[in-house]
Amino acid sequence: MKQVRRAFLAISMMALTIGAAHAATLRVGIQDDPDALDPALSGTYTGRFVFAALCDKLVDISPDLKIVPQLAESWEWAPDGKAITFTLRKNVKFHDGTAFDGEAVKFNIERMKTMPDSKRKAELAPVSGVEVISADKVKFTLSEPFVPLLANLSDRAGMMVSPTAAKAKGADFPTSPVCAGPFQFVERKSRDLIRVKKFADYWDAGTIGYDEIVYNYVADSTVRLSRVRAGDLDLAERIAPTDLKTVREDANLALHAGQGLAVSHLMFNVGAGDKANGPLGKNEKLRQAFELAIDRNVINRVAFNGEFLADNQMIPPSSPFYSKAHKAPARDVAKAKALIAAAGMTRVPVELTYENALADGRVAQIVQSMAGEAGFDVKLLPLETTSAIERYLNGNFEMYIGNWSGRPDPDPTLFSFFGCTGSQNVNKYCNKDLDAVLTQARGEADEGKRKALYEKATDIYLTALSSIPIYHPNWFFAARKNVGGIVMYPDGLLRLTGVKPTN
């Protein structure tokens, strides 16, 4: 009997060992602590990064920016562009077991359009009604043709949450979100970590290679990389360009790089409260002088080792709507000084607010130095991320380093920042001619005609310069060599499909 018991214990221990070996956890270092974990309320890039594990969308983008199926298998536009019908994927469940169907889609869209604090209202504004045709078919009626709708639905506006959980949890939903993605929420420790576990009933569970993902908040990019090198993390996002040499020379690491949609730009307050009363807020010519005072290529070379793309447009060159006719002007200090003198000034004061992160700090110091040579006295105001974003959202700044993660369609960028009612128009820029062009582009299905409209829009916003685009960052992940299947997407989000340990 003792021998039998020993054999039984040995087999049990072996089973536990095998089970532990197969219980794979991916430890990911993220730069920021996300805001509310509710797609309707979220306003941060890192929130989107975590949602890629938690919340599937109606549609997604491919690495080459095509719209591809996710929870919707197919869709069909009405001939007049004022309706779109989705055929939904069958046998999909939310993490609480609630069935995903047409009623769930209707609930989600209406929730995002009506929640008092929803940040998705502008993205879904043209959706005037949602009709459930059957369990697997739903029709969106639009008040006007709105070509960017699918692109919007490839992000948080298209993320589906469980109607059962949303109704039951109410305002507490962001503390324990329930979606239909490959992983389900386990816990969150503020400014520390977010833990999710594999959802066994996920519709595409066979492509998910990890049992658990732990997102660790590590603000400093160099520290994130150090923890990956030490084996404390398996992957870190947004590696600083200045650290890429270290990654490339470490035999235990792999560098994953990809071009992005993002843009970093200097926003000027031109109409929001007292902060808009400064010289740059009131004078377009002074903003043009400020652009001439800086050298984008030097900023890229000094701050980012030349690894980013110096550029003067909000839309990256990878977009078919990028304007090749509007080249970035070369630095011209003499011309900048002449424009300042024409405004009756010799020195121009301005306060630059920014998140106190390594990259923005470097850019701010370089901009301060360059602009100073032309006659601008730039006072730097670095703030902790939450405080900086609060000021940004309230328009409480003179000049601000804005970092926008970009979208596959130009509308969510250009209309958001330059439309008179745009969701990111916190600096209160409003040009009725530009507004009309951007509105027309929203309803133009012909790509050639739409491109011509965006040419006009580019000319207007690059003249007014309520924002001065500086560069487009590329995405850089550092991962342990045993993390396989990583595919880089232009939005910089880590999709877990196909990602798995290789040993």
PDB file of C-alpha atoms in Angstrom, residues 49-251:
ATOM      1  CA  PHE A  49      -3.580  48.632 -25.219  1.00  0.00           C
ATOM      2  CA  VAL A  50      -5.274  46.671 -22.413  1.00  0.00           C
ATOM      3  CA  PHE A  51      -8.632  46.574 -24.203  1.00  0.00           C
ATOM      4  CA  ALA A  52      -6.932  44.646 -27.035  1.00  0.00           C
ATOM      5  CA  ALA A  53      -6.948  41.684 -24.648  1.00  0.00           C
ATOM      6  CA  LEU A  54     -10.309  42.307 -22.990  1.00  0.00           C
ATOM      7  CA  CYS A  55     -12.739  43.668 -25.530  1.00  0.00           C
ATOM      8  CA  ASP A  56     -13.301  42.508 -29.091  1.00  0.00           C
ATOM      9  CA  LYS A  57     -14.818  45.001 -31.536  1.00  0.00           C
ATOM     10  CA  LEU A  58     -17.276  44.736 -34.372  1.00  0.00           C
ATOM     11  CA  VAL A  59     -14.377  45.167 -36.808  1.00  0.00           C
ATOM     12  CA  ASP A  60     -10.613  45.514 -36.589  1.00  0.00           C
ATOM     13  CA  ILE A  61      -7.776  46.762 -38.773  1.00  0.00           C
ATOM     14  CA  SER A  62      -5.150  44.633 -40.487  1.00  0.00           C
ATOM     15  CA  PRO A  63      -1.418  45.458 -40.399  1.00  0.00           C
ATOM     16  CA  ASP A  64      -1.891  47.213 -43.782  1.00  0.00           C
ATOM     17  CA  LEU A  65      -4.822  49.318 -42.495  1.00  0.00           C
ATOM     18  CA  LYS A  66      -7.653  47.379 -44.118  1.00  0.00           C
ATOM     19  CA  ILE A  67     -10.925  46.990 -42.193  1.00  0.00           C
ATOM     20  CA  VAL A  68     -11.342  43.297 -41.312  1.00  0.00           C
ATOM     21  CA  PRO A  69     -14.030  41.261 -39.499  1.00  0.00           C
ATOM     22  CA  GLN A  70     -13.992  40.600 -35.786  1.00  0.00           C
ATOM     23  CA  LEU A  71     -17.355  40.262 -34.004  1.00  0.00           C
ATOM     24  CA  ALA A  72     -19.064  41.207 -37.257  1.00  0.00           C
ATOM     25  CA  GLU A  73     -18.355  38.706 -40.037  1.00  0.00           C
ATOM     26  CA  SER A  74     -19.464  41.006 -42.865  1.00  0.00           C
ATOM     27  CA  TRP A  75     -21.277  44.278 -43.603  1.00  0.00           C
ATOM     28  CA  GLU A  76     -23.099  45.992 -46.440  1.00  0.00           C
ATOM     29  CA  TRP A  77     -23.611  49.694 -47.055  1.00  0.00           C
ATOM     30  CA  ALA A  78     -26.902  51.034 -48.386  1.00  0.00           C
ATOM     31  CA  PRO A  79     -26.556  52.662 -51.852  1.00  0.00           C
ATOM     32  CA  ASP A  80     -27.134  56.153 -50.396  1.00  0.00           C
ATOM     33  CA  GLY A  81     -24.499  55.630 -47.668  1.00  0.00           C
ATOM     34  CA  LYS A  82     -27.049  56.308 -44.935  1.00  0.00           C
ATOM     35  CA  ALA A  83     -27.302  52.771 -43.537  1.00  0.00           C
ATOM     36  CA  ILE A  84     -25.039  49.794 -42.935  1.00  0.00           C
ATOM     37  CA  THR A  85     -26.085  46.242 -42.052  1.00  0.00           C
ATOM     38  CA  PHE A  86     -23.783  43.925 -40.093  1.00  0.00           C
ATOM     39  CA  THR A  87     -23.912  40.145 -40.067  1.00  0.00           C
ATOM     40  CA  LEU A  88     -22.655  39.066 -36.648  1.00  0.00           C
ATOM     41  CA  ARG A  89     -20.480  36.152 -35.645  1.00  0.00           C
ATOM     42  CA  LYS A  90     -22.527  33.328 -34.125  1.00  0.00           C
ATOM     43  CA  ASN A  91     -21.931  31.492 -30.835  1.00  0.00           C
ATOM     44  CA  VAL A  92     -19.994  34.313 -29.220  1.00  0.00           C
ATOM     45  CA  LYS A  93     -20.234  34.807 -25.454  1.00  0.00           C
ATOM     46  CA  PHE A  94     -19.351  37.629 -23.127  1.00  0.00           C
ATOM     47  CA  HIS A  95     -17.159  36.749 -20.158  1.00  0.00           C
ATOM     48  CA  ASP A  96     -20.212  36.386 -17.888  1.00  0.00           C
ATOM     49  CA  GLY A  97     -21.858  33.909 -20.277  1.00  0.00           C
ATOM     50  CA  THR A  98     -24.269  36.426 -21.804  1.00  0.00           C
ATOM     51  CA  ALA A  99     -24.817  35.778 -25.507  1.00  0.00           C
ATOM     52  CA  PHE A 100     -23.465  38.285 -28.019  1.00  0.00           C
ATOM     53  CA  ASP A 101     -26.213  39.109 -30.538  1.00  0.00           C
ATOM     54  CA  GLY A 102     -28.020  41.947 -32.265  1.00  0.00           C
ATOM     55  CA  GLU A 103     -29.651  43.113 -29.045  1.00  0.00           C
ATOM     56  CA  ALA A 104     -26.223  43.368 -27.414  1.00  0.00           C
ATOM     57  CA  VAL A 105     -24.964  45.522 -30.299  1.00  0.00           C
ATOM     58  CA  LYS A 106     -28.003  47.795 -30.050  1.00  0.00           C
ATOM     59  CA  PHE A 107     -27.489  48.125 -26.279  1.00  0.00           C
ATOM     60  CA  ASN A 108     -23.806  49.014 -26.678  1.00  0.00           C
ATOM     61  CA  ILE A 109     -24.250  51.646 -29.365  1.00  0.00           C
ATOM     62  CA  GLU A 110     -27.118  53.291 -27.486  1.00  0.00           C
ATOM     63  CA  ARG A 111     -25.129  53.162 -24.247  1.00  0.00           C
ATOM     64  CA  MET A 112     -22.151  54.905 -25.850  1.00  0.00           C
ATOM     65  CA  LYS A 113     -24.394  57.562 -27.393  1.00  0.00           C
ATOM     66  CA  THR A 114     -26.343  58.335 -24.227  1.00  0.00           C
ATOM     67  CA  MET A 115     -24.046  57.844 -21.217  1.00  0.00           C
ATOM     68  CA  PRO A 116     -23.454  61.304 -19.694  1.00  0.00           C
ATOM     69  CA  ASP A 117     -19.655  60.954 -19.645  1.00  0.00           C
ATOM     70  CA  SER A 118     -19.273  58.873 -22.805  1.00  0.00           C
ATOM     71  CA  LYS A 119     -16.289  59.831 -24.946  1.00  0.00           C
ATOM     72  CA  ARG A 120     -17.705  57.990 -27.958  1.00  0.00           C
ATOM     73  CA  LYS A 121     -20.583  60.358 -28.702  1.00  0.00           C
ATOM     74  CA  ALA A 122     -18.786  62.264 -31.453  1.00  0.00           C
ATOM     75  CA  GLU A 123     -17.532  59.045 -33.088  1.00  0.00           C
ATOM     76  CA  LEU A 124     -21.088  57.693 -33.261  1.00  0.00           C
ATOM     77  CA  ALA A 125     -22.952  60.983 -33.720  1.00  0.00           C
ATOM     78  CA  PRO A 126     -24.278  60.185 -37.234  1.00  0.00           C
ATOM     79  CA  VAL A 127     -25.807  56.890 -36.024  1.00  0.00           C
ATOM     80  CA  SER A 128     -29.450  57.866 -35.609  1.00  0.00           C
ATOM     81  CA  GLY A 129     -30.815  54.394 -34.908  1.00  0.00           C
ATOM     82  CA  VAL A 130     -29.979  50.717 -34.478  1.00  0.00           C
ATOM     83  CA  GLU A 131     -32.443  48.080 -35.675  1.00  0.00           C
ATOM     84  CA  VAL A 132     -32.155  44.426 -34.684  1.00  0.00           C
ATOM     85  CA  ILE A 133     -33.168  42.461 -37.773  1.00  0.00           C
ATOM     86  CA  SER A 134     -32.363  39.066 -36.238  1.00  0.00           C
ATOM     87  CA  ALA A 135     -30.060  37.570 -33.623  1.00  0.00           C
ATOM     88  CA  ASP A 136     -27.144  37.748 -36.065  1.00  0.00           C
ATOM     89  CA  LYS A 137     -28.069  40.803 -38.112  1.00  0.00           C
ATOM     90  CA  VAL A 138     -28.234  44.457 -37.107  1.00  0.00           C
ATOM     91  CA  LYS A 139     -28.747  47.646 -39.106  1.00  0.00           C
ATOM     92  CA  PHE A 140     -27.337  51.086 -38.303  1.00  0.00           C
ATOM     93  CA  THR A 141     -29.270  54.022 -39.753  1.00  0.00           C
ATOM     94  CA  LEU A 142     -27.290  57.224 -40.256  1.00  0.00           C
ATOM     95  CA  SER A 143     -28.495  60.809 -40.302  1.00  0.00           C
ATOM     96  CA  GLU A 144     -25.990  61.480 -43.103  1.00  0.00           C
ATOM     97  CA  PRO A 145     -23.371  59.494 -45.041  1.00  0.00           C
ATOM     98  CA  PHE A 146     -20.414  58.861 -42.736  1.00  0.00           C
ATOM     99  CA  VAL A 147     -17.512  57.041 -44.378  1.00  0.00           C
ATOM    100  CA  PRO A 148     -15.282  56.928 -41.239  1.00  0.00           C
ATOM    101  CA  LEU A 149     -17.823  54.839 -39.305  1.00  0.00           C
ATOM    102  CA  LEU A 150     -16.060  51.500 -39.859  1.00  0.00           C
ATOM    103  CA  ALA A 151     -12.727  52.969 -38.806  1.00  0.00           C
ATOM    104  CA  ASN A 152     -14.363  54.294 -35.635  1.00  0.00           C
ATOM    105  CA  LEU A 153     -15.879  50.882 -34.945  1.00  0.00           C
ATOM    106  CA  SER A 154     -12.406  49.345 -35.200  1.00  0.00           C
ATOM    107  CA  ASP A 155     -11.593  51.130 -31.951  1.00  0.00           C
ATOM    108  CA  ARG A 156     -13.440  51.738 -28.660  1.00  0.00           C
ATOM    109  CA  ALA A 157     -16.710  52.775 -30.339  1.00  0.00           C
ATOM    110  CA  GLY A 158     -16.962  49.222 -31.676  1.00  0.00           C
ATOM    111  CA  MET A 159     -16.014  47.408 -28.463  1.00  0.00           C
ATOM    112  CA  MET A 160     -18.826  45.349 -27.041  1.00  0.00           C
ATOM    113  CA  VAL A 161     -19.498  44.986 -23.297  1.00  0.00           C
ATOM    114  CA  SER A 162     -21.944  42.604 -21.645  1.00  0.00           C
ATOM    115  CA  PRO A 163     -25.378  44.263 -21.346  1.00  0.00           C
ATOM    116  CA  THR A 164     -26.068  42.102 -18.283  1.00  0.00           C
ATOM    117  CA  ALA A 165     -22.907  43.269 -16.486  1.00  0.00           C
ATOM    118  CA  ALA A 166     -23.237  46.893 -17.590  1.00  0.00           C
ATOM    119  CA  LYS A 167     -26.782  47.106 -16.203  1.00  0.00           C
ATOM    120  CA  ALA A 168     -25.912  45.313 -12.964  1.00  0.00           C
ATOM    121  CA  LYS A 169     -22.672  47.155 -12.206  1.00  0.00           C
ATOM    122  CA  GLY A 170     -23.709  50.618 -13.341  1.00  0.00           C
ATOM    123  CA  ALA A 171     -21.060  53.189 -12.411  1.00  0.00           C
ATOM    124  CA  ASP A 172     -18.868  50.388 -10.997  1.00  0.00           C
ATOM    125  CA  PHE A 173     -18.494  48.667 -14.380  1.00  0.00           C
ATOM    126  CA  PRO A 174     -14.980  50.107 -15.063  1.00  0.00           C
ATOM    127  CA  THR A 175     -13.677  48.447 -11.882  1.00  0.00           C
ATOM    128  CA  SER A 176     -14.427  44.968 -13.268  1.00  0.00           C
ATOM    129  CA  PRO A 177     -15.230  45.174 -17.004  1.00  0.00           C
ATOM    130  CA  VAL A 178     -16.969  42.322 -18.807  1.00  0.00           C
ATOM    131  CA  CYS A 179     -16.383  42.096 -22.569  1.00  0.00           C
ATOM    132  CA  ALA A 180     -16.070  39.428 -25.290  1.00  0.00           C
ATOM    133  CA  GLY A 181     -12.321  39.387 -25.893  1.00  0.00           C
ATOM    134  CA  PRO A 182      -9.781  36.569 -25.528  1.00  0.00           C
ATOM    135  CA  PHE A 183      -9.026  37.437 -21.887  1.00  0.00           C
ATOM    136  CA  GLN A 184     -11.287  38.281 -18.962  1.00  0.00           C
ATOM    137  CA  PHE A 185     -10.633  40.719 -16.146  1.00  0.00           C
ATOM    138  CA  VAL A 186      -9.219  39.399 -12.857  1.00  0.00           C
ATOM    139  CA  GLU A 187      -7.868  42.328 -10.843  1.00  0.00           C
ATOM    140  CA  ARG A 188      -6.449  45.824 -10.941  1.00  0.00           C
ATOM    141  CA  LYS A 189      -4.039  47.423  -8.478  1.00  0.00           C
ATOM    142  CA  SER A 190      -3.916  51.156  -9.100  1.00  0.00           C
ATOM    143  CA  ARG A 191      -0.582  52.377 -10.444  1.00  0.00           C
ATOM    144  CA  ASP A 192       0.748  48.826 -10.242  1.00  0.00           C
ATOM    145  CA  LEU A 193      -0.804  46.106 -12.413  1.00  0.00           C
ATOM    146  CA  ILE A 194      -3.806  44.762 -14.305  1.00  0.00           C
ATOM    147  CA  ARG A 195      -4.273  40.995 -14.461  1.00  0.00           C
ATOM    148  CA  VAL A 196      -6.430  39.152 -17.017  1.00  0.00           C
ATOM    149  CA  LYS A 197      -6.898  35.443 -17.661  1.00  0.00           C
ATOM    150  CA  LYS A 198      -7.720  33.448 -20.771  1.00  0.00           C
ATOM    151  CA  PHE A 199     -11.450  33.126 -21.479  1.00  0.00           C
ATOM    152  CA  ALA A 200     -12.085  29.456 -22.164  1.00  0.00           C
ATOM    153  CA  ASP A 201     -15.216  30.126 -24.230  1.00  0.00           C
ATOM    154  CA  TYR A 202     -13.616  32.717 -26.488  1.00  0.00           C
ATOM    155  CA  TRP A 203     -14.777  32.243 -30.073  1.00  0.00           C
ATOM    156  CA  ASP A 204     -11.186  31.997 -31.356  1.00  0.00           C
ATOM    157  CA  ALA A 205      -9.606  30.402 -28.280  1.00  0.00           C
ATOM    158  CA  GLY A 206      -7.341  28.126 -30.307  1.00  0.00           C
ATOM    159  CA  THR A 207      -5.211  31.088 -31.382  1.00  0.00           C
ATOM    160  CA  ILE A 208      -4.545  32.296 -27.824  1.00  0.00           C
ATOM    161  CA  GLY A 209      -1.227  31.005 -26.483  1.00  0.00           C
ATOM    162  CA  TYR A 210      -1.079  32.433 -22.957  1.00  0.00           C
ATOM    163  CA  ASP A 211      -3.215  31.601 -19.935  1.00  0.00           C
ATOM    164  CA  GLU A 212      -2.705  34.934 -18.254  1.00  0.00           C
ATOM    165  CA  ILE A 213      -1.502  38.446 -19.069  1.00  0.00           C
ATOM    166  CA  VAL A 214      -0.184  40.783 -16.376  1.00  0.00           C
ATOM    167  CA  TYR A 215       0.187  44.421 -17.406  1.00  0.00           C
ATOM    168  CA  ASN A 216       2.738  46.130 -15.148  1.00  0.00           C
ATOM    169  CA  TYR A 217       2.774  49.928 -14.906  1.00  0.00           C
ATOM    170  CA  VAL A 218       6.388  51.066 -15.392  1.00  0.00           C
ATOM    171  CA  ALA A 219       6.550  54.737 -16.392  1.00  0.00           C
ATOM    172  CA  ASP A 220      10.220  54.949 -17.372  1.00  0.00           C
ATOM    173  CA  SER A 221      11.010  53.320 -20.718  1.00  0.00           C
ATOM    174  CA  THR A 222      14.604  52.511 -19.731  1.00  0.00           C
ATOM    175  CA  VAL A 223      13.410  50.831 -16.547  1.00  0.00           C
ATOM    176  CA  ARG A 224      10.876  48.823 -18.573  1.00  0.00           C
ATOM    177  CA  LEU A 225      13.662  47.623 -20.810  1.00  0.00           C
ATOM    178  CA  SER A 226      15.913  46.801 -17.843  1.00  0.00           C
ATOM    179  CA  ARG A 227      13.176  44.623 -16.380  1.00  0.00           C
ATOM    180  CA  VAL A 228      12.786  42.767 -19.682  1.00  0.00           C
ATOM    181  CA  ARG A 229      16.542  42.210 -19.844  1.00  0.00           C
ATOM    182  CA  ALA A 230      16.508  40.901 -16.271  1.00  0.00           C
ATOM    183  CA  GLY A 231      13.650  38.503 -17.080  1.00  0.00           C
ATOM    184  CA  ASP A 232      11.250  40.268 -14.714  1.00  0.00           C
ATOM    185  CA  LEU A 233       9.055  41.191 -17.704  1.00  0.00           C
ATOM    186  CA  ASP A 234       8.533  39.328 -20.966  1.00  0.00           C
ATOM    187  CA  LEU A 235       7.675  42.330 -23.127  1.00  0.00           C
ATOM    188  CA  ALA A 236       7.751  46.109 -22.888  1.00  0.00           C
ATOM    189  CA  GLU A 237       5.975  48.585 -25.148  1.00  0.00           C
ATOM    190  CA  ARG A 238       7.217  51.995 -26.332  1.00  0.00           C
ATOM    191  CA  ILE A 239      10.929  51.411 -25.988  1.00  0.00           C
ATOM    192  CA  ALA A 240      12.821  54.699 -26.296  1.00  0.00           C
ATOM    193  CA  PRO A 241      14.751  55.099 -29.555  1.00  0.00           C
ATOM    194  CA  THR A 242      17.849  55.891 -27.490  1.00  0.00           C
ATOM    195  CA  ASP A 243      17.655  52.344 -26.037  1.00  0.00           C
ATOM    196  CA  LEU A 244      17.245  50.453 -29.316  1.00  0.00           C
ATOM    197  CA  LYS A 245      20.971  49.751 -29.602  1.00  0.00           C
ATOM    198  CA  THR A 246      20.797  47.926 -26.266  1.00  0.00           C
ATOM    199  CA  VAL A 247      17.921  45.759 -27.497  1.00  0.00           C
ATOM    200  CA  ARG A 248      19.633  44.948 -30.773  1.00  0.00           C
ATOM    201  CA  GLU A 249      22.816  43.862 -28.996  1.00  0.00           C
ATOM    202  CA  ASP A 250      21.123  41.634 -26.396  1.00  0.00           C
ATOM    203  CA  ALA A 251      21.021  38.028 -27.632  1.00  0.00           C
TER     204      ALA A 251
END
